[in-house]
Every structure is written in C-alpha cells, then in structure tokens.
Short mmCIF file of C-alpha atoms in Angstrom, two decimals:
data_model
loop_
_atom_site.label_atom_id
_atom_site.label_comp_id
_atom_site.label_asym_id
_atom_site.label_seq_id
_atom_site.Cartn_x
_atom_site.Cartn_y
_atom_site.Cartn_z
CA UNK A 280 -33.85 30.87 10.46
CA UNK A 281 -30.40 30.44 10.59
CA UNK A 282 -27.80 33.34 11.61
CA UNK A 283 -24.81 33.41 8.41
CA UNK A 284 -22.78 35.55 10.88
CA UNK A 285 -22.06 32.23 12.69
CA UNK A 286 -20.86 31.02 9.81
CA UNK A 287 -18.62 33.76 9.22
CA UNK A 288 -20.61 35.75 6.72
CA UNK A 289 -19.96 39.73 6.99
CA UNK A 290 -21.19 41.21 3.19
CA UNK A 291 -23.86 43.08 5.26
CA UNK A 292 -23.59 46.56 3.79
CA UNK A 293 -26.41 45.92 0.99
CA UNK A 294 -29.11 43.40 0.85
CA UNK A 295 -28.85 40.86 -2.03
CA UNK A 296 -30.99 41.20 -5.07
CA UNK A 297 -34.62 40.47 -4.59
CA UNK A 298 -34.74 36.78 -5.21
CA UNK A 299 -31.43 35.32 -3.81
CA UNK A 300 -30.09 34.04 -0.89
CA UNK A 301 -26.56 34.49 0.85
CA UNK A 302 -24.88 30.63 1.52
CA UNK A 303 -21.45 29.30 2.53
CA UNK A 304 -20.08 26.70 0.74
CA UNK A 305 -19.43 23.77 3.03
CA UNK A 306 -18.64 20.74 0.62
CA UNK A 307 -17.67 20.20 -3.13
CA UNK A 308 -18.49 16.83 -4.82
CA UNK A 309 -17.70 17.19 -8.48
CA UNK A 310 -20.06 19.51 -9.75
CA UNK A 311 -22.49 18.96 -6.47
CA UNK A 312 -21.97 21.45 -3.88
CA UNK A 313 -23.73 21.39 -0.21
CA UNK A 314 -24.33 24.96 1.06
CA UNK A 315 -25.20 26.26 4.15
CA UNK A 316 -28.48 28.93 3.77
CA UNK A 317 -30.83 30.97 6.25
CA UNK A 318 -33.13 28.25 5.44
CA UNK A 319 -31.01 25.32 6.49
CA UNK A 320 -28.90 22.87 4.07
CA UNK A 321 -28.68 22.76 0.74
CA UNK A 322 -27.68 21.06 -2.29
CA UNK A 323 -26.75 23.08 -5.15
CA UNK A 324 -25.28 23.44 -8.24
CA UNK A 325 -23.97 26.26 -10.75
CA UNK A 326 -26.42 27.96 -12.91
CA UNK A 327 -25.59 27.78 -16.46
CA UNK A 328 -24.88 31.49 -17.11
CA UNK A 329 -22.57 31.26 -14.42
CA UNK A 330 -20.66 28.19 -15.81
CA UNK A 331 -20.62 30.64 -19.17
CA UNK A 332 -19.18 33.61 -17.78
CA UNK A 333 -16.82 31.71 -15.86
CA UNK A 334 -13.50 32.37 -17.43
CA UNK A 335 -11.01 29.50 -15.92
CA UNK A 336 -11.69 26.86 -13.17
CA UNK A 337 -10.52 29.31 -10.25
CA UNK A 338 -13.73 31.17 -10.71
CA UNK A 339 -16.07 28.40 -9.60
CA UNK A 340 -17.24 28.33 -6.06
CA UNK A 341 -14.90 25.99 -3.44
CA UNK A 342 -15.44 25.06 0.09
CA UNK A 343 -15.56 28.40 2.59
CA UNK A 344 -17.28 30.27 -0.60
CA UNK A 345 -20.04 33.02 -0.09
CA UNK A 346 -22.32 32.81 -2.65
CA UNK A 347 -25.69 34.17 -3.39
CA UNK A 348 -28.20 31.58 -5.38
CA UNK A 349 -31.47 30.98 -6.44
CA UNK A 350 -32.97 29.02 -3.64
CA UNK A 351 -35.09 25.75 -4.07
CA UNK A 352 -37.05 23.93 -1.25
CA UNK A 353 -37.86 21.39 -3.45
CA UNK A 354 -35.11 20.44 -5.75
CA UNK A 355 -31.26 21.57 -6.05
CA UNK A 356 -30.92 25.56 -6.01
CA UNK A 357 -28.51 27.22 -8.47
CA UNK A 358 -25.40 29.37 -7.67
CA UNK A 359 -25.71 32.85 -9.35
CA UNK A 360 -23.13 34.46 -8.07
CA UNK A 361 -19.63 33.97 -6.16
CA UNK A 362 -19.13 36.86 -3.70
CA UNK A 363 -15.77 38.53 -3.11
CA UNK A 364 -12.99 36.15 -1.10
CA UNK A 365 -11.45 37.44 1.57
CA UNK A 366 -8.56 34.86 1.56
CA UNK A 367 -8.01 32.07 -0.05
CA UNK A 368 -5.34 29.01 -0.25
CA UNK A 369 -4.41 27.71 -3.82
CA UNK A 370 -1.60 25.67 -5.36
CA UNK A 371 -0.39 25.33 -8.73
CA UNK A 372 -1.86 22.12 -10.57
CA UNK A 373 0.53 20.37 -12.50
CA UNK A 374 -1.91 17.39 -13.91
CA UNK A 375 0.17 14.90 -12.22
CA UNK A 376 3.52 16.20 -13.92
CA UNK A 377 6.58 17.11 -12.14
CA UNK A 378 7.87 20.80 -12.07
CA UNK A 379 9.40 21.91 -15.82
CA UNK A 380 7.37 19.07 -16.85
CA UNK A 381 3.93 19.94 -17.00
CA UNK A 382 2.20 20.44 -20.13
CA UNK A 383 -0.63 22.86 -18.29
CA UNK A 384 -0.83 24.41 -15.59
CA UNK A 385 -3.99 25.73 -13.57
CA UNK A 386 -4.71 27.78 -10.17
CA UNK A 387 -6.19 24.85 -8.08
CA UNK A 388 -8.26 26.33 -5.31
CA UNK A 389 -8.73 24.50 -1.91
CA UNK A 390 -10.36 26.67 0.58
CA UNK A 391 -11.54 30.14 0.85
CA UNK A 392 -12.72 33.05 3.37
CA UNK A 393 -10.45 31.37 6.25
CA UNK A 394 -8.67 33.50 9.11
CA UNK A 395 -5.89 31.02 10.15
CA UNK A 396 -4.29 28.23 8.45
CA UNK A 397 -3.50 25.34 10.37
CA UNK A 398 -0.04 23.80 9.06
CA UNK A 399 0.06 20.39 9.65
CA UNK A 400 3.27 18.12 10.18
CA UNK A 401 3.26 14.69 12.17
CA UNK A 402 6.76 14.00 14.68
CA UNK A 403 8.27 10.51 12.89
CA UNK A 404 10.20 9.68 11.04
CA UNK A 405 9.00 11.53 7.84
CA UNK A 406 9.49 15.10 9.69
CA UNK A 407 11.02 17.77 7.44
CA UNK A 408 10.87 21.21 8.36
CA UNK A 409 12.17 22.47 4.41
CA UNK A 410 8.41 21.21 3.94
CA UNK A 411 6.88 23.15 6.45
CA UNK A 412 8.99 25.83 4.71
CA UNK A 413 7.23 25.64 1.89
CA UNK A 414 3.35 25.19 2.96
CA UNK A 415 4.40 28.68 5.27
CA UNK A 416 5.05 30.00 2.11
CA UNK A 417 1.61 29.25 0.52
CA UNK A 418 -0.05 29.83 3.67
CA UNK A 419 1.18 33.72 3.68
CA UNK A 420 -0.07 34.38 0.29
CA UNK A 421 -3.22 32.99 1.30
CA UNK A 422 -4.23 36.13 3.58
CA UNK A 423 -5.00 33.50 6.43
CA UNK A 424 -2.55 33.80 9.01
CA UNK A 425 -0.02 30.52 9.76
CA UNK A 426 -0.06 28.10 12.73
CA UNK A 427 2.21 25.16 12.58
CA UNK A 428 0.95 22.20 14.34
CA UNK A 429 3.30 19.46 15.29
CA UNK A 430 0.86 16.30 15.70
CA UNK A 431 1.66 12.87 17.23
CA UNK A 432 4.13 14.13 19.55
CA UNK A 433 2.83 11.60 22.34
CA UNK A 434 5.09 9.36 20.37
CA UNK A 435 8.66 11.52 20.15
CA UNK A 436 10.63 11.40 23.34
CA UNK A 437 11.94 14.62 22.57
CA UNK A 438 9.41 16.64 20.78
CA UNK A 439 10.79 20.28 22.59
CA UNK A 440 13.50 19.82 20.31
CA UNK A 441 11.43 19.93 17.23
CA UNK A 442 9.19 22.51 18.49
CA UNK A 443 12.28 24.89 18.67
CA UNK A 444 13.70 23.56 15.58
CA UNK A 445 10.50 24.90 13.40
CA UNK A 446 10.29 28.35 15.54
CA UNK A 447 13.67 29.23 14.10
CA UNK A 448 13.17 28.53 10.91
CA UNK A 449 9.70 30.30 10.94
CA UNK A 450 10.39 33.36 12.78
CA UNK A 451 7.38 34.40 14.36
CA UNK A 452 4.72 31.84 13.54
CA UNK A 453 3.14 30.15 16.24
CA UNK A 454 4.32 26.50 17.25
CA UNK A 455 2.21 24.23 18.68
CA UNK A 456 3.12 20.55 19.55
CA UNK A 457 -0.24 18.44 20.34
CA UNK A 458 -1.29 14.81 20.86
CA UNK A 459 -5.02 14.21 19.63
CA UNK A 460 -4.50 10.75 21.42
CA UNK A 461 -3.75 12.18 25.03
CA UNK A 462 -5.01 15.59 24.52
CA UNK A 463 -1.49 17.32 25.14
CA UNK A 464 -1.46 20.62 23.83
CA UNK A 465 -5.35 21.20 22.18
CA UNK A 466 -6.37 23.35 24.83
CA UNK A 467 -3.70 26.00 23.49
CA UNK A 468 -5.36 25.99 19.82
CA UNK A 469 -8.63 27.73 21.65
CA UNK A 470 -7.10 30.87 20.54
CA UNK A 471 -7.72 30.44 17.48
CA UNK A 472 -10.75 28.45 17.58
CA UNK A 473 -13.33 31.09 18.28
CA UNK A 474 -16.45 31.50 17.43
CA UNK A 475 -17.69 32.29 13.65
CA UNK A 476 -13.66 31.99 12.59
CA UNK A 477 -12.55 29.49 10.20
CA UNK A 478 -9.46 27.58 10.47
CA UNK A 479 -8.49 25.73 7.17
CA UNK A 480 -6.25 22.08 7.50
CA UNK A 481 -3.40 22.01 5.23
CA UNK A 482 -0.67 19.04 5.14
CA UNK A 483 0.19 15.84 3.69
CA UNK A 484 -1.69 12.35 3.96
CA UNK A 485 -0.94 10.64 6.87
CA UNK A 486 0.34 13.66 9.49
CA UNK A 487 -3.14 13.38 11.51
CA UNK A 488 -5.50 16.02 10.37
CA UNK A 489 -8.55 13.55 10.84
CA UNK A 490 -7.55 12.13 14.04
CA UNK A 491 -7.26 16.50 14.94
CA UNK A 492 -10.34 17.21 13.63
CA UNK A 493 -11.72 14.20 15.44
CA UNK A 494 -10.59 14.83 18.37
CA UNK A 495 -12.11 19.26 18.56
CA UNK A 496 -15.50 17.98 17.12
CA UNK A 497 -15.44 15.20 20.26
CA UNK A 498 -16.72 12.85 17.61
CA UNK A 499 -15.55 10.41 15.34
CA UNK A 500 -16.34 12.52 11.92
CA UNK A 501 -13.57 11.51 10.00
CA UNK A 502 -12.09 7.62 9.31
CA UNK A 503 -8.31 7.17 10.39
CA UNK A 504 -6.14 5.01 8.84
CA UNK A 505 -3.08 3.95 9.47
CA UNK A 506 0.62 5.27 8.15
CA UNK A 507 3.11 2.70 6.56
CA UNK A 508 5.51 1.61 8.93
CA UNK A 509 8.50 1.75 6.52
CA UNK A 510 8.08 5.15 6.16
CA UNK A 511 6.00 6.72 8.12
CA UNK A 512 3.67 8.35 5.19
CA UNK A 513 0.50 8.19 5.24
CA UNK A 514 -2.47 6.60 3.06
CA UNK A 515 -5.41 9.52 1.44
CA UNK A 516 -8.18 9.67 4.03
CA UNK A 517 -10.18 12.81 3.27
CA UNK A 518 -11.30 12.06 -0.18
CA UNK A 519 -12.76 15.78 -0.97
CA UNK A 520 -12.56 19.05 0.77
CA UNK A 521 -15.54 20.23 3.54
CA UNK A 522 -16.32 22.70 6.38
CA UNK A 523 -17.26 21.31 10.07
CA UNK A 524 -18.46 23.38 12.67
CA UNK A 525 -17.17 22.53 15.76
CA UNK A 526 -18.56 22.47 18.98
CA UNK A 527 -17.12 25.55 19.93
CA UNK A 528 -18.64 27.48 16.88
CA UNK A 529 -15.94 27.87 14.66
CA UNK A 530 -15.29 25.90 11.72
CA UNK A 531 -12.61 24.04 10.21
CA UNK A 532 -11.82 23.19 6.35
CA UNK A 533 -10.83 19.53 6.22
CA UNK A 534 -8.65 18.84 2.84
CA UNK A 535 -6.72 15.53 0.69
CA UNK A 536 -3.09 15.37 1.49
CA UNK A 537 -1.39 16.71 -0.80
CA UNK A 538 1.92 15.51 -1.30
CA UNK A 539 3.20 18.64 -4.12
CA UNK A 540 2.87 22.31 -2.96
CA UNK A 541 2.71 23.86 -6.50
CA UNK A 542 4.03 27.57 -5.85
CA UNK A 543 1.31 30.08 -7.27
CA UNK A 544 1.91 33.89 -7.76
CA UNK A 545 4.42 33.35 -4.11
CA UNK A 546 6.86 35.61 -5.03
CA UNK A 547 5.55 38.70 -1.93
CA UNK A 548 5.06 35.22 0.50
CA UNK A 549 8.88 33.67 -0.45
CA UNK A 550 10.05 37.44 0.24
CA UNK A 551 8.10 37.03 3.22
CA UNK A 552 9.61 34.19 4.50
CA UNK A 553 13.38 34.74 3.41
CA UNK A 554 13.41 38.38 4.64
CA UNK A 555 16.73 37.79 6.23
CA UNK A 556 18.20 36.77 2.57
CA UNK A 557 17.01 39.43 0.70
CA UNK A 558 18.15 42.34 3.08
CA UNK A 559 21.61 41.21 2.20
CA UNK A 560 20.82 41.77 -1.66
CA UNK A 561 20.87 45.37 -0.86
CA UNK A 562 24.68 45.28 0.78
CA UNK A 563 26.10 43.57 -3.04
CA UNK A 564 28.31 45.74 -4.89
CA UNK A 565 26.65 45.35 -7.79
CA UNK A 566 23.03 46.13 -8.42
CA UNK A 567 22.51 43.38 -10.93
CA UNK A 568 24.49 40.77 -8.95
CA UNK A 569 23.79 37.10 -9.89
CA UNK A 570 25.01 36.23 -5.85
CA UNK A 571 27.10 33.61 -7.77
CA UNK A 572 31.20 34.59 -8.68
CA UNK A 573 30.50 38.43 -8.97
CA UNK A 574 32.79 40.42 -6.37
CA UNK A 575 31.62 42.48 -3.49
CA UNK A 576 28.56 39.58 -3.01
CA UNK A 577 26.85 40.52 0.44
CA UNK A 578 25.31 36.69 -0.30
CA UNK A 579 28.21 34.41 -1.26
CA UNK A 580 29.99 36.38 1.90
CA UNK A 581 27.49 35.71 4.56
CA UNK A 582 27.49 31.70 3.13
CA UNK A 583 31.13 31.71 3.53
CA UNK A 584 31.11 33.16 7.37
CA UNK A 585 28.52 31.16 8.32
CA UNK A 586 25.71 34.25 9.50
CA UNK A 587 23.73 32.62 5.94
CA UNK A 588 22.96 29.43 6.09
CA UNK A 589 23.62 27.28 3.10
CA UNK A 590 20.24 25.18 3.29
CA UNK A 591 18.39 28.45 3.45
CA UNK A 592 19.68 29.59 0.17
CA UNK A 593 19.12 26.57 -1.46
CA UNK A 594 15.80 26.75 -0.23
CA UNK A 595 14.78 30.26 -1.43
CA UNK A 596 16.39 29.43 -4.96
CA UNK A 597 14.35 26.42 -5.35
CA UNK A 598 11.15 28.90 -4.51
CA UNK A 599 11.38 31.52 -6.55
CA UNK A 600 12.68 29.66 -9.51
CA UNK A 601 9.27 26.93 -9.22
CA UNK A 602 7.41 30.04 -8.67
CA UNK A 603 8.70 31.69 -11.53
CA UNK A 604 8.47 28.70 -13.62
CA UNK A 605 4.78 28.88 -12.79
CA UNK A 606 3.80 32.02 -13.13
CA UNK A 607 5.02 32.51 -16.94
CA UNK A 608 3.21 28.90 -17.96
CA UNK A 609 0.20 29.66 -15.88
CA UNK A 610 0.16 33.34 -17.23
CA UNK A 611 -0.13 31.76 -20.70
CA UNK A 612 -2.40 29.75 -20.26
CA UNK A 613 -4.56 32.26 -19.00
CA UNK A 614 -3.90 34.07 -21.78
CA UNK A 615 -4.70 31.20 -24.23
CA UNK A 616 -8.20 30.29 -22.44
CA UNK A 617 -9.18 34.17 -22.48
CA UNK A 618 -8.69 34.76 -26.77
CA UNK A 619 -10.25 31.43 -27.06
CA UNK A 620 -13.10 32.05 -25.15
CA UNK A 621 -13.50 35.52 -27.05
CA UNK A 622 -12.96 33.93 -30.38
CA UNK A 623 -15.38 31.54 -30.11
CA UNK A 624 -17.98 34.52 -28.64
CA UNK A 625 -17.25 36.21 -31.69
CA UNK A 626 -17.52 33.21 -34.05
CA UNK A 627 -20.76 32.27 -32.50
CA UNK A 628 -21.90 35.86 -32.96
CA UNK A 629 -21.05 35.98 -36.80
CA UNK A 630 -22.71 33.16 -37.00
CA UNK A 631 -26.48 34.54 -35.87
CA UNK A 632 -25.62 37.50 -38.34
CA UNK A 633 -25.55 35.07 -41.18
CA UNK A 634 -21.36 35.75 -41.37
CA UNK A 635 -19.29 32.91 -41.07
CA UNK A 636 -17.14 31.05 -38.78
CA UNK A 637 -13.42 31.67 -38.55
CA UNK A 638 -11.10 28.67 -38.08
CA UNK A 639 -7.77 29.56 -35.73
CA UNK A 640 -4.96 29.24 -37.40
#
C-alpha cells in the first residue's frame, strides 16, 4: 500500500465514504487523467455526474488535485469528487486574443495544492525582470509562496548583477541564480525541496525548466531543446502539465511555457507587490485623487523627486487595469454560464412534467 502523506495528502480528519479512494492528480491528458492511489497508478476519468454538476471548467480536477474516486483494478476508475485546494496557480485565458480583445474569458487552472512556486527566468539576452514582476504577482495569489530562479547563469559573466537587480525589485523573495549544466547553485534549492512538499514550475518556453527538472530527478525525464539564437526564446517542450517525485521525496509540477500571464482576481497580490506605491495613496490631498494633474498628489510628487520610480508606476497601472479588465468580463461570463445552466435545468424539468420548453430570448 502506498502512504498519500508522501504525496502530500493531509484531509485526514474523516475517512472517505465507504467505497472511494483518496488520489493525487499527477497528469492531465485531455479528458485522461493519471492519479496516484493507495493501490498504485491509475488512469482515470470524470464520472458523469461530476461533469454535470460541474459549473465552469475551473471545477474539473488539474495536476496536484486531491480527489476521491471510484476505484477500478481492471479498467479506468472515475473521479467523484474534487477535494478542497489548498493553493492553486491560475491565469486568465484569453482564447488566443490579446488583452481588451478577447471575446471570452475563462479561469485557466495549472497546478494545485503546491507550497512554493518556483519562478523561472533564464540569464540572456531575453531577461526582463517587469516579467518576473508579473508571474510574482500571480504567484502570491496562488497561496504558494515565490522563489525566483535565475537559470543558465553558467553562461552570464556577471550574473551577481542580475541576482541583485531582481532582489530589489522583489523585496523579500528569495533569489537564487543556478546552472543545471555545472550544478552551481542547486544545492541551495534543498530548502525547499523537502520531503512530501510540492514545488510547482512556472515560466516561459525556453528559460530551462526541463533541463532543472532534469537535472534534481538525476535523470533525463524531460527532452531539451534548443532556444533560437536570434533571440534567445525558447521552442514549447513540456507539451501538458505533470507531477514528478524526485529523488528526494518531494515533487515538482512541470508546466507549457506560457508566454501571456493573464491577471486573474490579482488585485490583494498587485497590492502585494506595489506596497510601496500604494502607501503613498494615503499622503494625497484628495481622497478620490486620480494621481494624474490633481494638486497635493503624494504620487505625481514622489515621480517627480525621484523616491517613485517611473517604471514602477507604469508597471502597477498596467496590473490593475488588465486585472480589472478581467475580472468584470470573466465575472460575466460566469454569470452567463450559471442562468444558462439553470435555464436549461429548468427547461429540461418542464419538460418531464409534460410543460414545455422555453426559448431565451
């Protein structure tokens, strides 16, 4: 029998119901998904009440899931039921569509039930630290808590530089700069690598989350390929999100590169992260101050003398008014999917009672 607790599983305080089984979700393939059991691997997939009941896309299982199904030694078992998250990392999905130009928006889940999320950023030439801005924002709405790992820095003569760089403009998240070809700078990340946690990998294609993961599982587990030389991005290696257990015992969340951070319900993270630029909204003359001509700004000041920097304005603007954006489409479409849904319970219904059905208008 296998032990859950090494997989992270804590939902002790009642047994499930007679029947069931606790899993973790370690892979998603479509609608195939590979759990982990007390009985060993399995493949599952959602029973059909559960696919009923389920109201919007964000309430089927991902990868780090607890679940509790219907177990099968013979055949695929079902999922019944998803068990409470303790954290989880999402992104706003904008179908391919620029911000302000999407035509729907959904909560895209990528990982759940993590305890530290493992920013990833490469040191060439495609470094930005406004992006590592904005994955620290996501990251602290998550629950997880942030690491920012600088990879490749075998190959920048002057990666100490960088390192500092991102530690001011993080303010008290932990910078690491590693090599997974030479080894510098793993053996620090065995502070977070303990047993029965979960760390989840979050960055674009390209910045060297395979050849990381590679290099903690001592194992080629993941294919590498290489990034473009004119630019130094990457090409999509990890095709589909899964959990590995490394050697260790604790377990990482490999994902796709994503190259658009959709802000999702961020507003409590960007306050997070922008502390410093809010306290000054506080010291404005006026309560309902704009921070653009209005007199007595505390903001347009501390631009002006320097203490605010101008990039770091620009930056939280460009936050909150994505996230905003975001919210109120995402919000409605919520909306629209829930009287649907009830509508067509109730036409349905009308119908077994010999009523009729009831177009929407």
């Amino acid at each position: 029998m296998i032990n859950l607790k090494h997989y992270g599983y804590t939902n002790t305080a009642e047994a499930p119901p007679s029947g069931l089984l606790p899993a973790r979700i370690t892979e998603v393939q479509r609608d195939l998904y590979t759990a982990i059991t007390p009985h060993g691997e399995v493949h599952a997939v959602l029973k059909g009440a559960f696919m009923h009941n389920a109201l919007m896309r964000e309430d089927f299982p991902c990868v780090g899931d607890f679940v509790l199904l219907d177990y099968n030694e013979s055949g695929d078992s079902r999922i019944v039921r998803l068990l409470p998250r303790r954290t989880k990392f999402s992104r706003a999905d904008f179908s391919g569509h620029k911000v302000g130009y999407a035509k729907t928006i959904h909560e895209q889940l990528v990982a759940a039930n993590f305890d530290y999320v493992f920013i990833v950023t490469s040191l060439n030439h495609d470094f930005r630290i406004s992006r590592v801005v904005r994955y620290l924002t996501q990251a602290r709405q998550s629950g997880g808590a942030p690491v920012v790992i600088l990879t490749k820095a075998d190959l920048c003569e002057k990666y100490e530089t960088h390192v500092q760089e991102v530690r001011d403009a993080v303010q008290n998240v932990p910078v690491h700069a590693i090599s997974s070809h030479t080894g510098l700078g793993l053996s620090a990340l065995g502070e977070y690598l303990q047993p029965a946690k979960t760390v989840v990998f979050l960055g674009m294609s390209g910045v060297g989350k395979s050849s990381l993961l590679n290099a903690l599982m001592a194992q080629e587990v993941m294919a590498v390929k290489d990034i473009r030389e004119d630019d130094s991005r990457g090409r999509h290696t990890t095709t589909h999100r899964q959990l590995f257990v490394l050697p260790c015992g604790a377990m990482v969340i490999d994902t796709p590169g994503m190259r658009e951070l959709g802000l999702l319900n961020a507003e409590e993270a960007i306050s997070a992260g922008f502390t410093d630029v809010e306290d000054l909204f506080s010291q404005c003359k006026f309560n309902n101050c704009r921070h653009e001509s209005e007199p007595g700004c505390a903001v347009r000041e501390a631009l002006e003398n320097g203490t605010l920097a101008q990039k770091q304005w620009a930056q939280y603007q460009a936050q909150m008014r994505e996230n905003k954006y975001v919210d109120d489409k995402a919000g409605y479409m919520r909306d629209r999917r829930a009287e649907d849904k009830a509508l067509t319970m109730w036409g349905k219904e009308k119908k077994k009672r010999g009523g009729f059905k009831v177009d929407r208008f």
